[in-house]
Coordinates of N, CA and C in Angstrom, one line a residue:
Chain A
D262 N 114.4 67.2 104.5 CA 113.8 68.4 105.1 C 112.6 67.8 105.9
V263 N 112.4 68.8 107.1 CA 111.2 68.2 107.6 C 110.2 69.0 107.0
K264 N 108.7 68.3 106.9 CA 107.6 68.8 106.4 C 106.6 68.9 107.5
V265 N 105.9 69.8 107.4 CA 104.8 69.8 108.1 C 103.6 70.3 107.4
T266 N 102.7 69.7 107.0 CA 101.5 69.9 106.3 C 100.3 70.1 106.8
Q267 N 99.7 71.4 106.5 CA 98.5 71.7 106.9 C 97.2 71.4 105.9
S268 N 96.5 70.9 106.0 CA 95.3 70.1 105.1 C 94.8 71.3 104.3
S269 N 94.5 72.4 104.7 CA 93.9 73.8 103.9 C 94.8 75.0 104.2
R270 N 94.8 75.8 103.0 CA 95.5 77.1 103.3 C 94.2 77.9 103.4
Y271 N 93.2 77.9 103.2 CA 92.0 78.8 103.3 C 90.9 78.1 103.8
L272 N 90.2 78.6 104.6 CA 88.8 77.9 104.9 C 87.8 79.0 105.1
V273 N 86.6 78.9 104.8 CA 85.4 79.7 105.4 C 84.4 78.8 105.8
K274 N 84.0 79.1 107.1 CA 83.0 78.1 107.7 C 81.9 79.2 108.2
R275 N 80.6 78.6 108.3 CA 79.7 79.5 109.1 C 79.8 79.4 110.8
T276 N 79.2 80.2 111.0 CA 79.0 80.3 112.8 C 78.2 78.9 113.3
G277 N 78.7 78.6 114.2 CA 78.2 77.3 114.9 C 78.7 75.8 114.1
E278 N 79.3 76.0 113.2 CA 79.4 74.8 112.6 C 80.9 74.3 113.2
K279 N 81.1 72.8 113.1 CA 82.0 72.1 113.9 C 83.4 72.1 112.9
V280 N 84.6 72.7 113.3 CA 85.6 72.8 112.2 C 86.8 71.8 112.6
F281 N 87.4 71.2 111.7 CA 88.5 70.4 111.9 C 89.6 70.9 111.1
L282 N 90.9 71.3 111.8 CA 92.0 71.6 110.9 C 92.9 70.4 111.3
E283 N 93.5 70.1 110.3 CA 94.5 69.0 110.3 C 95.8 69.1 109.9
C284 N 96.8 68.6 110.7 CA 98.1 68.8 110.3 C 99.1 67.5 110.7
V285 N 100.1 67.2 109.7 CA 100.7 66.1 109.5 C 102.2 66.5 109.7
Q286 N 102.9 65.6 110.3 CA 104.5 65.9 110.3 C 105.2 64.8 109.8
D287 N 106.1 64.9 109.2 CA 106.9 63.6 108.5 C 108.2 63.3 109.3
M288 N 108.5 63.9 110.3 CA 109.9 63.7 110.9 C 109.8 62.8 112.1
D289 N 108.8 62.1 112.5 CA 108.7 61.4 113.7 C 109.1 62.4 114.8
H290 N 108.7 63.5 115.0 CA 108.6 64.5 116.1 C 107.6 64.2 117.2
E291 N 108.1 64.4 118.5 CA 107.4 63.9 119.5 C 106.5 65.0 120.0
N292 N 106.9 66.3 119.6 CA 106.0 67.7 120.0 C 105.3 68.2 119.0
M293 N 104.1 68.2 119.0 CA 103.4 69.3 118.2 C 102.5 70.2 118.6
F294 N 102.2 71.1 118.0 CA 101.8 72.7 118.7 C 100.7 72.9 117.6
W295 N 99.5 73.7 118.3 CA 98.8 74.6 117.5 C 98.8 76.1 117.8
Y296 N 99.2 76.9 117.2 CA 98.9 78.3 117.3 C 98.0 79.1 116.5
R297 N 97.5 80.6 117.3 CA 96.7 81.3 116.7 C 97.5 82.5 116.2
Q298 N 97.6 83.0 115.3 CA 98.3 84.2 114.8 C 97.6 85.6 114.2
D299 N 97.4 86.6 115.2 CA 96.4 87.8 115.0 C 97.4 88.9 115.0
P300 N 96.9 89.7 113.9 CA 97.8 91.2 113.8 C 98.3 91.7 115.4
G301 N 99.3 92.0 115.5 CA 100.0 92.6 116.7 C 100.0 91.6 118.1
L302 N 99.5 90.5 118.0 CA 99.6 89.7 119.0 C 100.3 88.3 119.0
G303 N 101.0 88.6 118.0 CA 102.0 87.4 117.7 C 101.6 86.1 117.6
L304 N 102.4 85.2 118.0 CA 101.8 83.4 118.0 C 101.2 83.3 119.8
R305 N 100.1 83.1 119.6 CA 99.7 82.4 120.8 C 99.2 80.9 120.7
L306 N 99.9 80.2 121.9 CA 99.8 78.8 121.9 C 98.2 78.3 122.4
I307 N 97.7 77.5 121.6 CA 96.4 76.9 121.8 C 96.2 75.8 122.5
Y308 N 97.0 74.7 121.9 CA 97.3 73.2 122.7 C 98.6 72.9 122.3
F309 N 99.2 71.9 123.1 CA 100.4 71.6 122.8 C 100.2 69.9 123.2
S310 N 100.8 68.9 122.6 CA 100.9 67.6 122.4 C 102.5 67.1 122.4
Y311 N 102.7 66.3 123.6 CA 104.1 65.6 123.6 C 104.3 64.5 123.4
D312 N 102.9 63.8 122.9 CA 103.1 62.1 122.7 C 101.9 62.2 122.3
V313 N 101.4 60.8 121.8 CA 100.5 60.2 121.2 C 99.4 60.2 122.4
K314 N 98.3 60.7 122.2 CA 96.9 60.8 123.1 C 97.5 61.6 124.2
M315 N 98.4 62.4 124.1 CA 98.6 63.1 125.6 C 98.7 65.0 124.8
K316 N 98.0 65.7 125.8 CA 97.8 67.1 125.2 C 97.9 67.9 126.6
E317 N 98.2 69.1 126.5 CA 98.4 70.2 127.3 C 97.8 71.5 126.8
K318 N 97.1 72.0 127.4 CA 96.3 73.4 127.4 C 97.4 74.6 127.4
G319 N 97.3 75.2 126.1 CA 98.2 76.2 126.0 C 97.6 77.7 126.5
D320 N 97.8 78.8 126.1 CA 97.5 80.4 126.7 C 95.9 80.5 126.4
I321 N 95.4 79.8 125.3 CA 94.1 80.3 124.9 C 93.4 79.1 124.5
P322 N 93.2 78.0 125.3 CA 92.5 76.8 124.9 C 90.8 76.9 124.6
E323 N 90.2 78.1 125.2 CA 88.7 78.1 125.3 C 88.3 77.9 123.9
G324 N 87.4 77.0 123.6 CA 86.7 77.1 122.3 C 87.3 76.1 121.3
Y325 N 88.5 75.3 121.8 CA 89.3 74.7 120.9 C 89.3 73.1 121.8
S326 N 89.5 72.0 120.9 CA 89.9 71.0 121.4 C 91.0 70.4 120.5
V327 N 91.6 69.1 120.9 CA 92.6 68.8 119.9 C 92.6 67.1 120.1
S328 N 93.1 66.6 119.2 CA 93.1 65.1 118.9 C 94.4 64.5 118.4
R329 N 95.0 63.9 119.1 CA 96.4 63.3 118.6 C 96.4 61.7 118.6
E330 N 95.8 60.8 117.7 CA 95.7 59.2 117.8 C 96.7 58.8 117.3
K331 N 97.5 59.4 116.2 CA 98.7 59.0 115.6 C 100.1 59.9 115.9
K332 N 101.1 59.6 115.9 CA 102.3 60.3 116.4 C 102.3 61.7 115.2
E333 N 102.1 61.2 114.0 CA 102.4 62.2 113.0 C 101.3 63.3 112.5
R334 N 100.3 63.1 113.5 CA 98.9 63.7 113.1 C 98.4 64.5 114.4
F335 N 98.4 65.8 114.2 CA 97.6 66.5 115.2 C 96.4 67.2 114.8
S336 N 95.3 67.2 115.3 CA 94.1 67.7 114.8 C 93.3 68.9 115.9
L337 N 93.0 70.0 115.1 CA 92.7 71.2 116.0 C 91.1 71.3 115.6
I338 N 90.0 71.3 116.7 CA 89.0 71.2 116.6 C 88.1 72.5 117.2
L339 N 87.2 72.9 116.3 CA 86.7 74.1 116.7 C 85.1 73.5 116.9
E340 N 84.7 73.3 118.3 CA 83.3 72.6 118.3 C 82.3 73.4 117.9
S341 N 82.2 74.9 117.9 CA 81.1 75.5 117.3 C 81.7 76.7 117.1
A342 N 82.0 77.0 115.9 CA 82.9 77.9 115.2 C 82.2 79.4 115.5
S343 N 83.2 80.5 115.8 CA 82.5 81.8 116.2 C 83.3 82.7 115.3
T344 N 82.6 84.0 115.2 CA 83.5 84.9 114.5 C 84.7 85.4 115.1
N345 N 84.8 85.3 116.3 CA 86.1 85.9 117.0 C 87.1 84.7 116.8
Q346 N 86.8 83.5 116.2 CA 87.7 82.5 115.9 C 88.3 82.6 114.4
T347 N 88.0 83.8 113.7 CA 88.6 84.0 112.7 C 90.0 84.3 112.8
S348 N 90.9 83.7 112.0 CA 92.2 84.0 112.4 C 93.3 83.3 111.6
M349 N 94.7 83.2 111.7 CA 95.5 82.4 110.9 C 96.0 81.3 111.9
Y350 N 95.8 80.2 111.6 CA 96.1 79.0 112.6 C 97.4 78.3 111.8
L351 N 98.4 78.2 112.9 CA 99.7 77.8 112.4 C 100.0 76.3 113.4
C352 N 100.5 75.2 112.7 CA 101.0 73.9 113.1 C 102.3 74.1 113.5
A353 N 103.1 73.5 114.3 CA 104.4 73.3 114.4 C 104.7 71.9 115.1
S354 N 105.9 71.3 114.7 CA 106.7 70.2 115.3 C 107.6 70.4 115.9
S355 N 108.2 69.7 116.9 CA 109.6 69.8 117.2 C 110.1 68.5 117.8
S356 N 111.5 68.2 118.3 CA 111.6 67.0 118.8 C 112.5 67.5 120.2
P357 N 112.3 67.0 121.1 CA 113.2 67.2 122.3 C 114.3 65.8 122.1
R358 N 115.7 66.4 122.1 CA 116.8 65.5 122.0 C 117.6 65.6 123.2
G359 N 117.4 64.7 124.0 CA 118.2 64.5 125.3 C 117.9 65.7 126.0
W360 N 119.0 66.6 126.4 CA 118.6 67.6 127.1 C 118.2 68.9 126.5
R361 N 118.5 68.6 125.2 CA 118.2 69.8 124.3 C 117.0 70.0 123.6
N362 N 116.3 70.9 123.4 CA 115.2 71.0 122.7 C 115.5 71.8 121.5
T363 N 115.2 71.2 120.5 CA 115.3 72.0 119.1 C 114.4 73.1 118.5
E364 N 114.4 73.5 117.3 CA 113.8 74.7 116.9 C 112.4 74.2 116.6
A365 N 111.2 75.1 116.3 CA 109.9 74.5 115.8 C 109.9 74.5 114.6
F366 N 109.3 73.5 113.6 CA 109.3 73.5 112.2 C 107.7 73.8 111.8
F367 N 107.4 74.8 111.2 CA 106.0 75.1 110.8 C 105.3 74.8 109.6
G368 N 103.9 74.5 109.6 CA 103.3 74.3 108.4 C 103.0 75.8 107.9
Q369 N 102.3 75.7 106.5 CA 102.0 77.2 105.8 C 100.9 77.8 106.2
G370 N 100.4 77.5 107.4 CA 99.3 78.0 108.0 C 97.9 77.9 107.4
T371 N 96.7 77.9 108.0 CA 95.5 77.9 107.4 C 94.9 79.2 108.1
R372 N 94.0 79.8 107.0 CA 93.6 81.1 107.2 C 92.1 80.8 107.3
L373 N 91.5 80.9 108.4 CA 90.1 80.3 108.6 C 89.2 81.9 108.8
T374 N 88.1 81.9 108.3 CA 87.1 83.0 108.3 C 85.8 82.3 108.4
V375 N 85.2 82.7 109.7 CA 84.0 82.2 110.2 C 83.0 83.4 109.9
V376 N 81.8 83.1 108.9 CA 81.0 84.1 108.8 C 79.7 83.9 109.3
Chain B
A38 N 107.3 82.6 134.9 CA 107.0 82.5 133.5 C 107.9 83.3 132.5
Q39 N 108.2 82.7 131.4 CA 109.2 83.8 130.7 C 108.3 84.6 129.8
S40 N 108.6 85.8 129.3 CA 108.2 86.7 128.4 C 109.2 87.0 127.4
V41 N 108.7 87.3 126.2 CA 109.6 87.8 125.2 C 108.8 89.5 124.7
T42 N 109.7 90.4 124.6 CA 109.3 91.9 123.9 C 110.0 92.3 123.0
Q43 N 109.5 92.4 121.9 CA 110.0 93.0 120.8 C 109.9 94.1 120.7
L44 N 110.8 95.3 120.6 CA 110.7 96.8 121.0 C 110.3 97.5 120.0
D45 N 110.2 97.0 118.7 CA 109.6 98.1 117.5 C 108.5 96.7 116.9
S46 N 107.4 97.5 116.6 CA 106.4 96.6 115.5 C 106.7 97.0 114.2
Q47 N 107.4 98.2 113.9 CA 107.5 98.1 112.6 C 108.9 98.9 112.3
V48 N 109.5 98.2 111.5 CA 111.0 98.9 111.3 C 111.2 99.1 109.4
P49 N 110.7 100.6 109.2 CA 111.2 100.7 107.7 C 112.6 101.2 107.5
V50 N 113.5 100.7 106.5 CA 114.7 100.9 106.1 C 114.6 101.0 104.6
F51 N 115.9 101.7 104.1 CA 116.1 101.7 102.7 C 116.9 100.3 102.3
E52 N 116.8 100.1 101.2 CA 117.8 99.1 100.6 C 119.3 99.2 101.0
E53 N 119.9 98.5 101.3 CA 121.5 98.0 101.5 C 121.8 99.1 102.7
A54 N 120.9 99.3 103.4 CA 121.2 100.1 104.9 C 121.2 98.9 106.0
P55 N 121.9 99.2 107.0 CA 122.0 98.2 108.1 C 120.5 98.4 109.0
V56 N 120.3 97.0 109.6 CA 119.0 97.1 110.2 C 119.2 96.1 111.7
E57 N 118.5 96.7 112.5 CA 118.7 95.8 114.1 C 117.3 95.8 114.6
L58 N 116.7 94.4 114.8 CA 115.7 94.2 115.2 C 115.7 93.7 116.8
R59 N 115.1 94.6 117.5 CA 115.6 94.3 119.0 C 114.2 93.3 119.8
C60 N 115.1 92.3 120.6 CA 114.5 91.6 121.2 C 115.1 91.4 122.7
N61 N 114.0 91.7 123.8 CA 114.5 91.2 125.0 C 113.7 90.3 125.6
Y62 N 114.1 89.7 126.8 CA 113.5 88.4 127.2 C 113.2 88.5 128.9
S63 N 112.5 88.0 129.5 CA 112.6 87.6 131.0 C 112.6 86.3 131.1
S64 N 113.2 85.9 132.2 CA 113.3 84.4 132.6 C 114.0 84.2 133.8
S65 N 113.6 83.5 134.7 CA 114.4 83.2 135.9 C 115.3 81.9 135.8
V66 N 115.2 81.4 134.7 CA 116.1 80.2 134.4 C 116.6 80.3 133.1
S67 N 117.6 79.4 132.8 CA 118.4 79.6 131.4 C 117.3 79.1 130.2
V68 N 117.6 79.7 129.1 CA 116.6 79.5 128.2 C 117.4 79.4 126.6
Y69 N 116.6 79.0 125.7 CA 117.2 78.9 124.5 C 116.5 80.1 123.5
L70 N 117.1 80.4 122.4 CA 116.7 81.7 122.1 C 116.7 81.5 120.6
F71 N 115.5 81.9 119.9 CA 115.4 81.9 118.5 C 115.1 83.1 117.8
W72 N 115.0 83.1 116.3 CA 114.4 84.3 115.7 C 114.1 83.2 114.3
Y73 N 112.8 83.7 114.1 CA 111.9 83.0 112.9 C 111.6 84.6 112.0
V74 N 111.5 84.0 110.7 CA 111.0 84.9 109.8 C 110.0 84.2 109.0
Q75 N 109.0 85.2 109.0 CA 107.6 84.9 108.1 C 107.4 85.6 107.0
Y76 N 107.6 85.0 105.8 CA 107.2 85.9 104.5 C 105.8 85.9 104.2
P77 N 105.0 86.8 103.4 CA 103.6 86.9 103.3 C 102.9 85.7 103.0
N78 N 101.9 85.2 103.8 CA 101.2 83.7 103.2 C 101.9 82.8 103.6
Q79 N 102.9 82.9 104.4 CA 103.4 81.4 104.6 C 103.6 81.2 106.0
G80 N 104.2 79.9 106.2 CA 104.5 79.7 107.9 C 105.8 80.4 108.2
L81 N 106.2 80.2 109.6 CA 107.6 80.5 110.2 C 108.8 79.5 109.8
Q82 N 109.9 80.4 109.7 CA 110.9 79.6 109.4 C 112.2 80.0 110.1
L83 N 112.9 78.8 110.5 CA 113.8 79.3 111.4 C 115.1 80.3 110.7
L84 N 115.5 81.4 111.3 CA 116.6 82.2 111.0 C 118.0 81.8 111.4
L85 N 118.0 82.0 112.8 CA 118.9 81.5 113.8 C 118.7 81.0 115.1
K86 N 119.6 80.4 115.8 CA 119.3 80.1 117.1 C 120.5 79.9 118.0
Y87 N 120.1 80.4 119.6 CA 121.5 80.2 120.4 C 121.0 79.3 121.3
L88 N 121.6 78.1 121.4 CA 121.7 77.3 122.4 C 122.7 77.3 123.6
S89 N 123.8 77.2 123.0 CA 124.8 77.6 124.0 C 126.3 78.0 123.4
G90 N 127.2 78.2 124.3 CA 128.3 78.9 123.3 C 128.7 79.9 123.0
S91 N 129.4 80.3 121.7 CA 129.6 81.7 121.5 C 128.3 82.8 121.3
T92 N 128.4 83.4 121.9 CA 127.1 84.6 122.1 C 126.7 85.2 120.6
L93 N 127.8 85.2 119.6 CA 127.3 85.6 118.4 C 126.9 84.3 117.3
V94 N 125.7 84.5 117.1 CA 125.3 83.4 116.2 C 125.0 83.8 115.0
K95 N 125.3 83.2 113.9 CA 125.0 83.5 112.2 C 123.8 82.6 111.9
G96 N 123.0 83.3 111.0 CA 122.1 82.5 110.6 C 122.0 82.6 108.9
I97 N 120.7 82.4 108.4 CA 120.6 82.2 107.0 C 120.3 83.7 106.8
N98 N 120.7 83.9 105.2 CA 120.2 85.2 104.7 C 121.0 86.3 105.1
G99 N 122.4 86.3 105.8 CA 123.4 87.4 106.4 C 122.8 88.0 107.4
F100 N 121.9 87.0 108.3 CA 121.5 87.7 109.5 C 122.2 87.1 110.8
E101 N 122.6 87.9 111.7 CA 123.1 87.4 113.0 C 122.6 88.0 114.3
A102 N 122.9 87.5 115.3 CA 122.1 87.9 116.5 C 123.3 88.0 117.5
E103 N 123.1 88.5 118.7 CA 124.0 88.6 119.7 C 123.0 88.2 121.1
F104 N 123.8 87.2 121.8 CA 123.0 86.8 123.0 C 123.9 87.9 124.2
N105 N 123.1 88.3 124.8 CA 123.6 89.5 125.9 C 123.2 88.8 127.3
K106 N 123.5 88.2 128.0 CA 122.9 87.4 129.2 C 122.6 88.6 130.3
S107 N 123.6 89.6 130.5 CA 123.3 90.5 131.4 C 122.2 91.3 131.0
Q108 N 122.0 91.9 129.9 CA 121.0 92.4 129.4 C 119.7 91.9 129.1
T109 N 120.0 90.3 129.1 CA 118.6 89.5 128.7 C 118.2 90.2 127.3
S110 N 119.2 90.2 126.4 CA 118.7 90.4 124.9 C 119.2 89.5 123.9
F111 N 118.7 89.6 123.0 CA 118.8 88.6 121.6 C 118.6 89.4 120.6
H112 N 119.4 90.5 120.0 CA 119.3 91.5 119.1 C 119.5 90.9 117.7
L113 N 118.6 91.1 116.6 CA 119.0 90.6 115.3 C 119.4 91.8 114.4
R114 N 120.4 91.4 113.8 CA 121.0 92.2 112.8 C 121.5 92.1 111.3
K115 N 121.4 92.7 110.6 CA 122.1 92.7 109.0 C 122.7 93.8 108.6
P116 N 124.1 93.5 108.3 CA 124.8 95.0 107.7 C 124.1 95.4 106.4
S117 N 123.4 94.9 105.6 CA 122.7 95.3 104.4 C 121.6 94.7 103.8
V118 N 120.5 95.3 104.2 CA 119.1 94.4 103.8 C 118.9 94.8 102.2
H119 N 118.2 93.5 101.9 CA 117.6 93.6 100.4 C 116.1 94.0 100.4
I120 N 115.6 94.0 99.2 CA 114.0 94.3 99.1 C 113.4 93.0 99.8
S121 N 114.0 91.6 99.3 CA 113.8 90.4 99.6 C 113.6 90.1 101.2
D122 N 114.0 90.9 101.9 CA 114.1 90.8 103.2 C 112.9 91.2 104.0
T123 N 111.9 91.8 103.1 CA 110.6 92.3 103.9 C 110.1 91.4 104.2
A124 N 109.4 91.2 105.7 CA 108.9 90.2 106.2 C 108.8 90.2 107.4
E125 N 107.7 89.4 108.2 CA 107.7 89.7 109.7 C 108.9 89.0 110.5
Y126 N 109.2 89.1 111.4 CA 110.3 88.8 112.1 C 110.0 88.4 113.7
F127 N 110.1 87.2 114.3 CA 109.6 86.7 115.3 C 110.9 86.4 116.3
C128 N 111.1 86.8 117.6 CA 111.9 86.4 118.4 C 111.1 85.2 119.5
A129 N 111.7 84.3 119.7 CA 111.1 83.3 120.7 C 112.2 82.8 121.8
V130 N 111.6 82.5 122.8 CA 112.3 81.7 124.0 C 112.2 80.5 124.3
T131 N 112.7 79.6 124.7 CA 112.3 78.3 125.3 C 113.2 77.9 126.4
L132 N 112.3 77.6 127.5 CA 113.2 77.1 128.7 C 113.8 75.9 128.8
F133 N 114.9 75.6 129.2 CA 115.8 74.3 129.1 C 114.9 73.2 129.4
T134 N 113.9 73.4 130.3 CA 113.1 72.0 130.9 C 111.7 72.0 130.3
N135 N 111.3 73.0 129.5 CA 110.1 73.3 129.2 C 109.3 72.5 127.9
A136 N 110.0 71.2 127.5 CA 109.7 70.3 126.5 C 109.5 70.9 125.3
G137 N 110.1 71.8 124.9 CA 110.0 72.5 123.6 C 109.0 73.5 123.6
K138 N 108.2 73.9 124.4 CA 107.3 75.0 124.1 C 107.9 76.6 124.3
S139 N 107.7 77.1 122.9 CA 108.0 78.3 123.1 C 107.2 79.6 123.3
T140 N 107.6 80.4 123.6 CA 107.2 81.9 123.9 C 107.7 82.8 122.9
F141 N 106.5 83.3 122.1 CA 106.8 84.4 120.9 C 106.6 85.7 121.6
G142 N 107.6 86.9 120.9 CA 107.2 87.9 120.9 C 106.0 88.3 119.8
D143 N 105.5 89.5 119.8 CA 104.5 89.9 119.0 C 104.9 90.4 117.5
G144 N 106.1 90.2 117.3 CA 106.5 90.5 115.9 C 107.3 91.8 115.5
T145 N 107.8 91.8 114.6 CA 108.4 93.0 113.7 C 108.5 92.9 112.6
T146 N 107.6 94.1 112.0 CA 107.5 93.9 110.5 C 108.6 94.9 109.9
L147 N 109.4 94.1 109.2 CA 110.5 94.9 108.7 C 110.2 95.1 107.2
T148 N 110.0 96.4 106.6 CA 109.8 96.8 105.3 C 111.0 97.5 104.6
V149 N 111.4 97.1 103.6 CA 112.8 97.3 102.8 C 112.2 98.0 101.7
K150 N 112.6 99.6 101.8 CA 112.3 100.4 100.5 C 113.2 100.5 99.6
P151 N 113.1 100.7 98.4 CA 114.0 100.8 97.3 C 114.7 102.3 97.3

């Protein structure tokens, strides 16, 4: 079974802190994603990576950056956390196979609270 | 760009009743379609997917969905729900050529009452 593991289930950080959210997948997937989930807003894509060191902005990249130094690991960085970044963060991975794209596999989520 | 609309934000039903969760999408090109389920305090997991072929697809836990190209819909159905089906359900679309990036609907909360 594909496993996507997020390093923390719950985090509490102070305003202005630099925050790292880590995600590791064990199925050699090329694609990795970071989403933010807020009530009534569904999932919004923050950043997407389709290969090592490659990244692409999603719909809401402001205030975030990412790092993908190894294929299995995709990190989300909040450079200076703010209270409006309090949210559930979901990591996902998928693999394009030829002309078909497969479904995404999700981690358990990290609920981040910025105080 | 593609978009996804889930027509109901909340669907309350009684146990053993049928349920339909509605999803419409818009796209100028062909898409793949997915339904995911999220149980409380968990990530999303795949219920079912439409890639090609038969327009009626069956998924886990007795769910099924029908792809209707003319109406650009992909509604999720279950003939008899259980308490354990209480969860949030997300419809998602991926363009054939969009490297796996999906656009998600806002979600439908299904609450099954005894």
